[in-house]
Coordinates of C-alpha atoms and ligand atoms in Angstrom, one line a residue:
M1 CA 3.1 89.6 -87.9
K2 CA 4.2 89.9 -91.5
E3 CA 4.1 87.6 -94.0
R4 CA 7.5 86.9 -96.7
I5 CA 8.0 84.8 -99.6
V6 CA 11.3 82.9 -99.4
Y7 CA 12.2 80.3 -102.2
V8 CA 14.1 77.5 -101.2
C9 CA 16.1 74.8 -103.3
D10 CA 14.0 71.7 -102.7
R11 CA 17.4 69.4 -102.7
C12 CA 20.0 71.0 -100.7
G13 CA 17.6 73.7 -98.7
Y14 CA 19.2 77.0 -100.3
E15 CA 17.4 79.7 -99.5
A16 CA 17.0 83.1 -101.5
P17 CA 14.1 86.2 -101.6
K18 CA 14.1 85.9 -105.4
W19 CA 13.1 83.0 -107.7
F20 CA 15.8 81.2 -109.3
G21 CA 15.7 78.9 -112.5
R22 CA 19.1 77.1 -110.8
C23 CA 19.8 76.4 -107.5
P24 CA 23.2 78.7 -107.6
A25 CA 24.5 76.6 -104.3
C26 CA 24.0 73.4 -105.7
G27 CA 23.3 73.5 -109.3
A28 CA 19.8 72.0 -109.5
W29 CA 17.2 73.2 -112.5
N30 CA 13.5 74.1 -111.3
S31 CA 14.3 73.3 -107.4
A32 CA 13.4 76.9 -106.1
V33 CA 10.1 76.2 -104.3
E34 CA 7.7 79.2 -102.9
V35 CA 8.0 79.1 -98.6
K36 CA 5.4 81.8 -96.9
R37 CA 7.6 82.8 -93.8
V38 CA 5.7 84.8 -90.8
E39 CA 7.7 87.8 -89.5
K40 CA 7.1 89.9 -85.8
R41 CA 6.9 93.9 -86.9
G42 CA 6.5 96.6 -85.4
K43 CA 7.8 97.5 -81.9
S44 CA 8.2 94.4 -79.7
S45 CA 7.7 94.8 -76.3
P46 CA 10.2 94.9 -73.9
S47 CA 12.5 91.9 -72.4
S48 CA 11.8 90.5 -69.0
L49 CA 15.0 90.3 -67.0
T50 CA 16.1 87.4 -64.7
Q51 CA 18.7 88.0 -62.1
L52 CA 21.4 85.2 -62.7
S53 CA 20.5 84.5 -58.9
R54 CA 17.1 83.2 -59.7
V55 CA 17.6 81.2 -62.0
N56 CA 16.1 77.8 -60.8
L57 CA 17.9 74.7 -61.7
E58 CA 15.7 72.4 -60.2
A59 CA 15.5 68.4 -60.2
D60 CA 11.6 69.0 -61.8
D61 CA 12.5 70.8 -65.2
R62 CA 13.7 67.3 -66.1
I63 CA 11.5 64.4 -67.7
E64 CA 12.7 61.2 -66.7
T65 CA 12.2 58.5 -69.3
K66 CA 12.7 56.0 -66.8
N67 CA 14.7 54.4 -69.3
K68 CA 18.0 53.9 -68.1
V69 CA 20.3 54.7 -70.9
I70 CA 17.9 57.1 -72.4
D71 CA 18.1 59.3 -69.2
S72 CA 21.7 58.9 -68.6
I73 CA 23.4 60.2 -72.4
L74 CA 20.3 63.4 -71.9
G75 CA 21.6 64.1 -68.4
G76 CA 19.0 63.0 -66.5
G77 CA 15.8 63.1 -69.3
F78 CA 14.2 65.5 -71.2
V79 CA 13.3 69.1 -70.7
R80 CA 10.6 70.7 -71.6
G81 CA 9.8 72.1 -75.1
Q82 CA 12.9 70.0 -76.1
V83 CA 13.2 68.9 -79.7
I84 CA 15.4 65.9 -80.5
L85 CA 16.0 64.5 -83.7
L86 CA 16.6 60.8 -83.7
G87 CA 18.2 59.9 -86.7
G88 CA 19.5 56.6 -88.2
E89 CA 19.2 54.1 -91.3
P90 CA 16.2 52.0 -92.3
G91 CA 15.5 49.4 -89.9
I92 CA 18.2 50.0 -87.2
G93 CA 15.5 50.6 -84.7
K94 CA 14.2 54.4 -84.4
S95 CA 10.8 53.7 -84.0
T96 CA 11.2 50.5 -81.2
L97 CA 12.9 53.0 -79.0
A98 CA 10.4 55.8 -79.7
L99 CA 7.4 53.9 -78.7
Q100 CA 9.3 52.2 -75.7
I101 CA 10.1 55.9 -74.7
A102 CA 6.5 56.9 -75.1
D103 CA 5.5 53.6 -73.1
R104 CA 7.3 54.4 -70.1
L105 CA 5.9 58.0 -70.3
V106 CA 2.3 56.8 -69.8
R107 CA 3.1 54.7 -67.4
V108 CA 4.0 57.9 -65.1
G109 CA 1.2 59.6 -66.4
R110 CA 2.0 61.8 -69.1
K111 CA 0.4 62.0 -72.1
V112 CA 1.9 60.4 -75.4
L113 CA 1.1 61.0 -79.2
Y114 CA 2.5 58.8 -81.8
A115 CA 2.3 60.5 -85.2
S116 CA 3.1 57.9 -87.6
G117 CA 3.0 58.9 -91.4
E118 CA 5.2 55.5 -92.1
E119 CA 3.0 53.1 -90.6
S120 CA -0.5 51.7 -90.3
A121 CA -2.0 51.8 -86.5
K122 CA -2.7 48.3 -87.3
Q123 CA 1.5 47.6 -87.8
I124 CA 2.6 50.3 -84.4
K125 CA -0.1 47.8 -82.7
L126 CA 1.9 44.9 -83.5
R127 CA 5.4 46.9 -82.6
A128 CA 3.6 47.5 -79.3
A129 CA 2.6 44.6 -78.5
R130 CA 6.3 42.9 -79.3
I131 CA 7.3 45.3 -76.3
G132 CA 4.7 45.2 -74.2
A133 CA 3.8 48.5 -74.6
S134 CA 0.7 50.2 -72.6
G135 CA -2.8 51.0 -75.0
E136 CA -2.9 54.3 -73.6
I137 CA -0.5 55.9 -76.6
F138 CA -2.7 57.7 -78.6
L139 CA -1.7 57.2 -82.5
T140 CA -2.5 59.2 -85.5
N141 CA -1.9 58.4 -89.1
D142 CA -2.5 62.5 -90.3
Q143 CA 0.2 63.3 -92.3
D144 CA -1.0 66.9 -92.4
I145 CA 1.7 68.7 -89.5
D146 CA -0.7 71.5 -88.7
S147 CA -3.5 69.1 -87.9
V148 CA -1.3 66.9 -85.9
L149 CA 0.1 69.9 -84.1
R150 CA -3.6 71.4 -83.4
S151 CA -4.7 67.8 -81.8
S152 CA -1.1 67.6 -79.7
R153 CA -2.0 70.7 -77.2
D154 CA -2.3 68.4 -74.0
V155 CA 0.3 66.4 -75.5
D156 CA 3.6 66.3 -72.9
F157 CA 5.2 63.6 -75.6
L158 CA 5.2 63.7 -79.2
V159 CA 7.1 61.1 -82.0
I160 CA 7.0 62.3 -85.7
D161 CA 8.0 59.1 -87.4
S162 CA 9.3 59.9 -89.5
I163 CA 9.8 63.9 -90.4
Q164 CA 10.3 63.2 -94.1
T165 CA 6.8 62.1 -94.3
F166 CA 5.0 64.6 -93.1
L167 CA 3.3 67.4 -95.1
D168 CA 3.0 71.7 -94.8
S169 CA 0.3 72.2 -96.4
E170 CA 1.7 76.1 -96.7
V171 CA 4.6 74.8 -98.9
G172 CA 3.7 73.9 -102.4
S173 CA 6.3 70.9 -103.2
V174 CA 6.1 67.4 -102.2
P175 CA 7.0 64.9 -98.8
G176 CA 10.3 64.6 -98.2
G177 CA 11.8 67.3 -100.4
M178 CA 14.2 70.2 -98.8
A179 CA 11.4 73.0 -98.4
Q180 CA 8.9 70.5 -96.5
L181 CA 11.2 69.0 -94.1
R182 CA 12.3 72.5 -93.1
S183 CA 9.0 73.9 -92.7
V184 CA 7.8 70.7 -91.1
T185 CA 10.5 70.9 -88.7
S186 CA 10.3 74.5 -87.6
K187 CA 6.1 74.1 -87.2
V188 CA 7.4 71.2 -84.8
V189 CA 9.9 73.5 -82.8
E190 CA 7.8 76.4 -82.7
F191 CA 4.8 74.4 -81.3
S192 CA 7.3 72.5 -78.7
K193 CA 8.9 75.5 -77.5
R194 CA 5.4 77.6 -77.0
N195 CA 3.6 74.1 -75.4
S196 CA 6.4 73.1 -73.5
T197 CA 5.9 69.8 -75.3
V198 CA 8.9 67.3 -75.6
S199 CA 8.9 66.4 -79.2
L200 CA 11.0 63.2 -80.4
I201 CA 11.5 63.7 -84.7
I202 CA 12.7 60.6 -86.2
G203 CA 14.9 61.3 -89.4
H204 CA 15.6 58.6 -91.7
I205 CA 19.6 58.3 -93.0
T206 CA 20.1 56.4 -96.2
K207 CA 23.1 54.4 -97.0
S208 CA 24.2 55.9 -99.7
G209 CA 24.7 59.3 -97.7
E210 CA 21.9 61.5 -99.6
I211 CA 22.0 65.6 -98.9
A212 CA 18.3 65.1 -98.5
G213 CA 17.5 64.6 -95.0
P214 CA 18.4 64.9 -90.8
K215 CA 21.6 66.6 -91.5
M216 CA 19.1 69.5 -93.1
I217 CA 17.6 70.1 -89.7
E218 CA 20.2 69.6 -86.8
H219 CA 20.5 73.0 -86.4
M220 CA 16.9 73.8 -85.7
V221 CA 16.6 70.9 -82.8
D222 CA 17.8 70.8 -79.0
T223 CA 19.0 67.5 -79.5
V224 CA 20.6 65.2 -82.1
L225 CA 20.9 61.4 -81.7
Y226 CA 22.1 58.9 -84.0
F227 CA 22.1 55.3 -84.1
E228 CA 24.7 53.3 -85.3
G229 CA 25.2 49.5 -86.0
E230 CA 23.9 46.8 -88.4
R231 CA 20.4 45.9 -88.9
T232 CA 22.5 42.3 -89.0
T233 CA 23.9 42.4 -85.5
D234 CA 21.8 42.9 -82.5
Y235 CA 24.0 45.6 -80.8
R236 CA 22.6 49.5 -81.4
L237 CA 25.2 52.3 -80.4
L238 CA 23.2 55.6 -80.0
R239 CA 25.3 58.4 -80.1
V240 CA 24.9 62.3 -78.5
Y241 CA 25.8 64.2 -81.4
K242 CA 24.6 67.5 -80.0
N243 CA 23.2 68.9 -76.9
R244 CA 22.1 72.1 -76.3
F245 CA 20.4 70.9 -72.6
G246 CA 23.6 68.6 -71.8
P247 CA 26.9 66.8 -73.0
S248 CA 27.3 65.5 -76.3
G249 CA 29.5 63.1 -77.3
E250 CA 27.9 60.3 -74.6
V251 CA 26.7 57.0 -76.2
G252 CA 24.0 54.4 -75.2
I253 CA 24.5 51.2 -76.3
F254 CA 21.6 48.9 -76.8
E255 CA 20.8 45.0 -77.7
M256 CA 17.8 44.4 -80.1
R257 CA 15.8 41.2 -78.9
E258 CA 12.8 39.8 -79.6
D259 CA 10.5 42.2 -77.5
G260 CA 12.8 45.7 -78.2
L261 CA 16.1 47.3 -77.4
F262 CA 17.7 46.6 -73.9
G263 CA 20.7 48.9 -72.6
I264 CA 24.2 47.3 -72.2
E265 CA 27.0 48.0 -70.8
N266 CA 30.5 46.8 -72.7
P267 CA 29.6 44.8 -75.3
V268 CA 32.0 42.7 -77.3
F269 CA 32.2 43.1 -81.0
V270 CA 34.6 40.6 -82.3
G271 CA 33.9 37.4 -84.1
D272 CA 35.3 33.9 -82.8
D273 CA 37.3 33.6 -85.8
L274 CA 40.0 36.2 -86.7
P275 CA 42.1 35.1 -89.5
F276 CA 45.0 37.5 -90.8
G277 CA 43.9 41.3 -90.9
N278 CA 41.8 41.8 -88.3
A279 CA 43.3 42.8 -85.2
V280 CA 40.9 43.6 -81.4
A281 CA 41.2 46.9 -80.0
C282 CA 39.5 48.3 -77.2
V283 CA 38.6 51.7 -77.6
M284 CA 36.0 54.5 -75.4
E285 CA 33.2 55.6 -76.9
G286 CA 31.4 58.0 -74.5
S287 CA 32.2 56.6 -71.1
H288 CA 32.4 52.8 -72.5
P289 CA 35.3 50.8 -73.2
L290 CA 34.2 49.1 -76.2
I291 CA 36.0 45.8 -77.5
V292 CA 35.7 46.2 -81.5
Q293 CA 37.6 44.5 -84.3
V294 CA 39.4 45.8 -86.6
Q295 CA 39.7 44.6 -90.2
A296 CA 42.7 45.3 -92.7
L297 CA 43.0 44.6 -96.6
V298 CA 46.4 45.2 -98.0
S299 CA 46.4 43.7 -101.5
R300 CA 49.0 44.8 -104.2
S301 CA 47.8 47.7 -106.2
K302 CA 47.4 48.2 -109.9
V303 CA 46.9 51.7 -110.0
P304 CA 49.8 54.8 -109.7
S305 CA 48.2 56.3 -107.0
P306 CA 47.3 53.1 -104.6
R307 CA 44.0 52.7 -102.8
R308 CA 42.9 54.0 -99.5
N309 CA 39.6 53.3 -97.9
S310 CA 38.5 53.3 -94.7
I311 CA 34.7 52.2 -92.8
G312 CA 34.1 53.1 -89.3
V313 CA 36.9 55.5 -88.7
E314 CA 38.6 58.1 -89.6
H315 CA 40.0 58.4 -93.5
R316 CA 43.2 60.7 -92.4
R317 CA 43.3 59.0 -89.2
V318 CA 44.6 55.7 -91.8
S319 CA 46.4 57.4 -94.0
A320 CA 48.8 59.0 -91.4
I321 CA 48.9 55.5 -89.9
I322 CA 50.0 54.3 -93.4
A323 CA 52.6 56.7 -93.9
T324 CA 53.6 56.6 -90.3
M325 CA 54.1 52.3 -91.1
S326 CA 55.8 52.8 -94.7
K327 CA 58.9 54.8 -93.2
I328 CA 58.7 53.6 -89.9
L329 CA 58.5 49.8 -90.8
K330 CA 60.1 50.3 -94.3
L331 CA 56.8 48.6 -95.3
P332 CA 56.1 48.7 -99.4
L333 CA 52.8 50.4 -98.5
D334 CA 53.1 52.6 -101.3
F335 CA 52.6 49.7 -104.1
H336 CA 49.7 48.5 -101.8
D337 CA 45.6 49.3 -101.7
V338 CA 44.4 49.6 -98.1
Y339 CA 41.3 49.5 -97.0
V340 CA 40.3 49.3 -93.0
K341 CA 37.2 48.6 -91.7
V342 CA 35.8 48.5 -88.2
L343 CA 33.0 45.7 -87.6
G344 CA 29.5 46.0 -86.6
G345 CA 28.8 49.4 -88.3
L346 CA 30.8 51.7 -85.6
K347 CA 32.1 54.7 -85.6
V348 CA 35.3 54.7 -83.3
T349 CA 36.4 58.0 -82.9
D350 CA 39.1 56.8 -79.9
P351 CA 42.6 57.7 -81.2
A352 CA 43.3 54.4 -79.2
V353 CA 42.1 52.3 -82.4
D354 CA 45.7 53.3 -84.3
L355 CA 47.8 50.5 -83.0
A356 CA 45.1 47.7 -83.4
I357 CA 44.9 49.3 -87.4
S358 CA 48.2 49.5 -87.1
A359 CA 48.6 45.6 -86.4
A360 CA 45.6 44.6 -88.6
V361 CA 47.4 46.4 -91.8
F362 CA 50.8 44.7 -90.7
S363 CA 49.3 41.0 -90.3
S364 CA 47.0 41.3 -93.2
L365 CA 50.2 42.6 -95.5
V366 CA 52.2 39.3 -94.1
E367 CA 49.5 37.2 -94.3
M368 CA 50.2 36.1 -90.3
E369 CA 47.4 35.6 -88.0
I370 CA 47.4 38.2 -84.4
G371 CA 45.2 36.0 -82.4
R372 CA 42.7 37.6 -79.5
T373 CA 45.1 40.1 -78.3
V374 CA 43.8 43.7 -76.9
F375 CA 45.4 46.7 -78.9
M376 CA 45.4 50.0 -77.2
G377 CA 47.2 53.1 -78.1
E378 CA 47.4 56.5 -80.2
V379 CA 49.8 56.1 -82.8
G380 CA 52.4 59.2 -83.5
L381 CA 53.7 60.6 -86.6
D382 CA 56.9 59.5 -84.9
G383 CA 56.1 55.9 -85.0
M384 CA 55.8 56.3 -80.8
V385 CA 52.7 55.1 -79.1
R386 CA 51.0 56.7 -76.9
S387 CA 49.3 54.7 -73.5
P388 CA 45.6 56.0 -74.0
Y389 CA 43.2 57.4 -71.0
S390 CA 40.5 55.6 -68.7
L391 CA 43.5 52.5 -68.7
K392 CA 42.4 50.9 -65.4
R393 CA 38.7 50.8 -66.7
R394 CA 39.6 49.6 -70.5
I395 CA 41.8 46.5 -68.9
E396 CA 38.7 45.7 -66.5
V397 CA 36.9 45.1 -69.1
I398 CA 39.2 43.6 -71.4
R399 CA 39.6 40.8 -68.3
K400 CA 36.4 40.6 -67.5
S401 CA 35.2 39.8 -71.6
G402 CA 37.7 37.0 -71.6
F403 CA 40.9 38.5 -73.3
D404 CA 43.7 38.3 -71.4
E405 CA 46.5 39.7 -73.8
I406 CA 46.8 43.2 -74.1
A407 CA 49.2 45.0 -76.0
G408 CA 50.1 48.6 -76.1
N409 CA 53.2 51.1 -74.2
F410 CA 51.8 51.1 -70.5
E411 CA 52.3 49.5 -67.3
G412 CA 50.2 46.0 -67.1
A413 CA 50.7 45.2 -71.2
N414 CA 51.5 41.5 -71.5
V415 CA 53.3 42.3 -74.8
L416 CA 55.1 45.9 -74.7
I417 CA 54.5 48.7 -77.8
R418 CA 56.6 51.5 -77.4
N419 CA 56.8 52.4 -81.1
L420 CA 55.0 50.5 -84.1
S421 CA 58.6 48.5 -84.9
D422 CA 57.8 46.4 -82.3
L423 CA 54.9 45.4 -84.0
S424 CA 56.7 43.0 -85.6
G425 CA 58.0 41.0 -82.5
V426 CA 53.9 40.4 -81.9
I427 CA 53.1 39.3 -85.5
R428 CA 55.6 36.2 -86.6
Ligands
TYD501 P1 12.4 49.1 -86.2 O1 12.1 49.9 -84.8 O2 11.1 49.4 -87.2 O3 13.4 50.2 -87.0 P2 13.1 51.8 -87.8 O4 12.0 52.5 -87.5 O5 14.5 52.2 -87.4 O6 13.1 51.8 -89.4 O7 12.8 48.1 -86.0 C1 13.5 47.3 -87.1 C2 14.0 45.7 -87.0 O8 13.9 45.7 -85.3 C3 13.2 45.0 -87.5 O9 13.8 44.4 -88.5 C4 12.2 43.9 -86.3 C5 13.3 44.9 -85.4 N1 12.4 44.4 -84.1 C6 13.2 43.1 -83.0 O10 13.9 42.9 -83.5 N2 12.5 43.5 -82.0 C7 11.7 44.3 -81.6 O11 11.0 44.1 -80.1 C8 11.3 45.1 -82.8 C9 9.6 46.0 -82.3 C10 11.7 45.1 -83.9
MG502 MG1 10.6 52.9 -88.3

């Protein structure tokens, strides 16, 4: 083993073999932090080879958490040595979920250590009481990562809450910086692999979207989960962004109740009142049809190039829809600012949301309300509307949720919208 010194920018994570006064990547001054790297040296021993036919896919590689949502989105539970990053805004429910998983694992005889640099043992106990968690979970408030890992040799499941509050004493900088974040994470990863411990790393993301944070360590872990939703509402979406041991893209849906997070199937993210500028959509996220509320605000622009802004849906998608509407419906959108928002803090990825965006924009422009019609369909640049996939499941869920008017270009739609120009027939 050989030690090597590298310099890491504490703001953006840029790494160089030599000290730098100003970071060439992000331009920060005096942000270089000295970090020790240990490298293997000398002749390495030959690799051991395995024949493909002998690779074991037996189920015992999986550690079920018995939390239905977690097991299902992770493809059957954890895998020994797996490192999972759980990210989300403060107050969204990260610690609650971690403690609930910890509780399930303790109850099937696993040893669990909950390492918290955020909260005292008393605070954790209060949360545990709320969700009825087992008293067999071990706690530590030690923020030194080496000591925590030294105490974790016989631990099956390790929670690090949050990664930003832990410290590697070999790195000469404050907690929360990029150098610490990377170093602490790499120690946890290395430990988990060597010790076959499953580690759940909690990471804060801030509303302001600072560069610092979980994004920087995504590539180091096996699995990345992010919470979506708003603290002010009860629904939480947990999305799999990356998973080395299973499919990504799946989502789990929870409701935050008095006594913890509970899995639910098809939540309706729609309010009772739908004034003009609102439209309802049914979108598939992972394998769940979700009924969501899309809002648009169209107002006369006071600047030469009008503003386009979107929350919860891709910006480019909205721009393309606005341009198509201007052209096909001959609407004066070039003179209007357009803001689009998906309610409930959700990030919609399903293109079938297009038609609801178009309807909401139209409704806001002409100031006429639409009502509780559910829109589904991707809108092409020619204004043609496409039928969404998994149509049967969607319609089933829409009906079950108490909506009966469905609009789109498919058989079974109450309101047939083949082309954007048909929209004017719906909104009158
Ligand atoms: P928490 O898990 O502490 O969020 P994070 O770790 O992401 O910052 O949970 C935050 C909120 O959830 C807090 O405002 C209290 C609420 N809560 C419930 O509504 N029910 C519960 O059972 C628990 C434990 C928390
Ligand atoms: Mg927390």
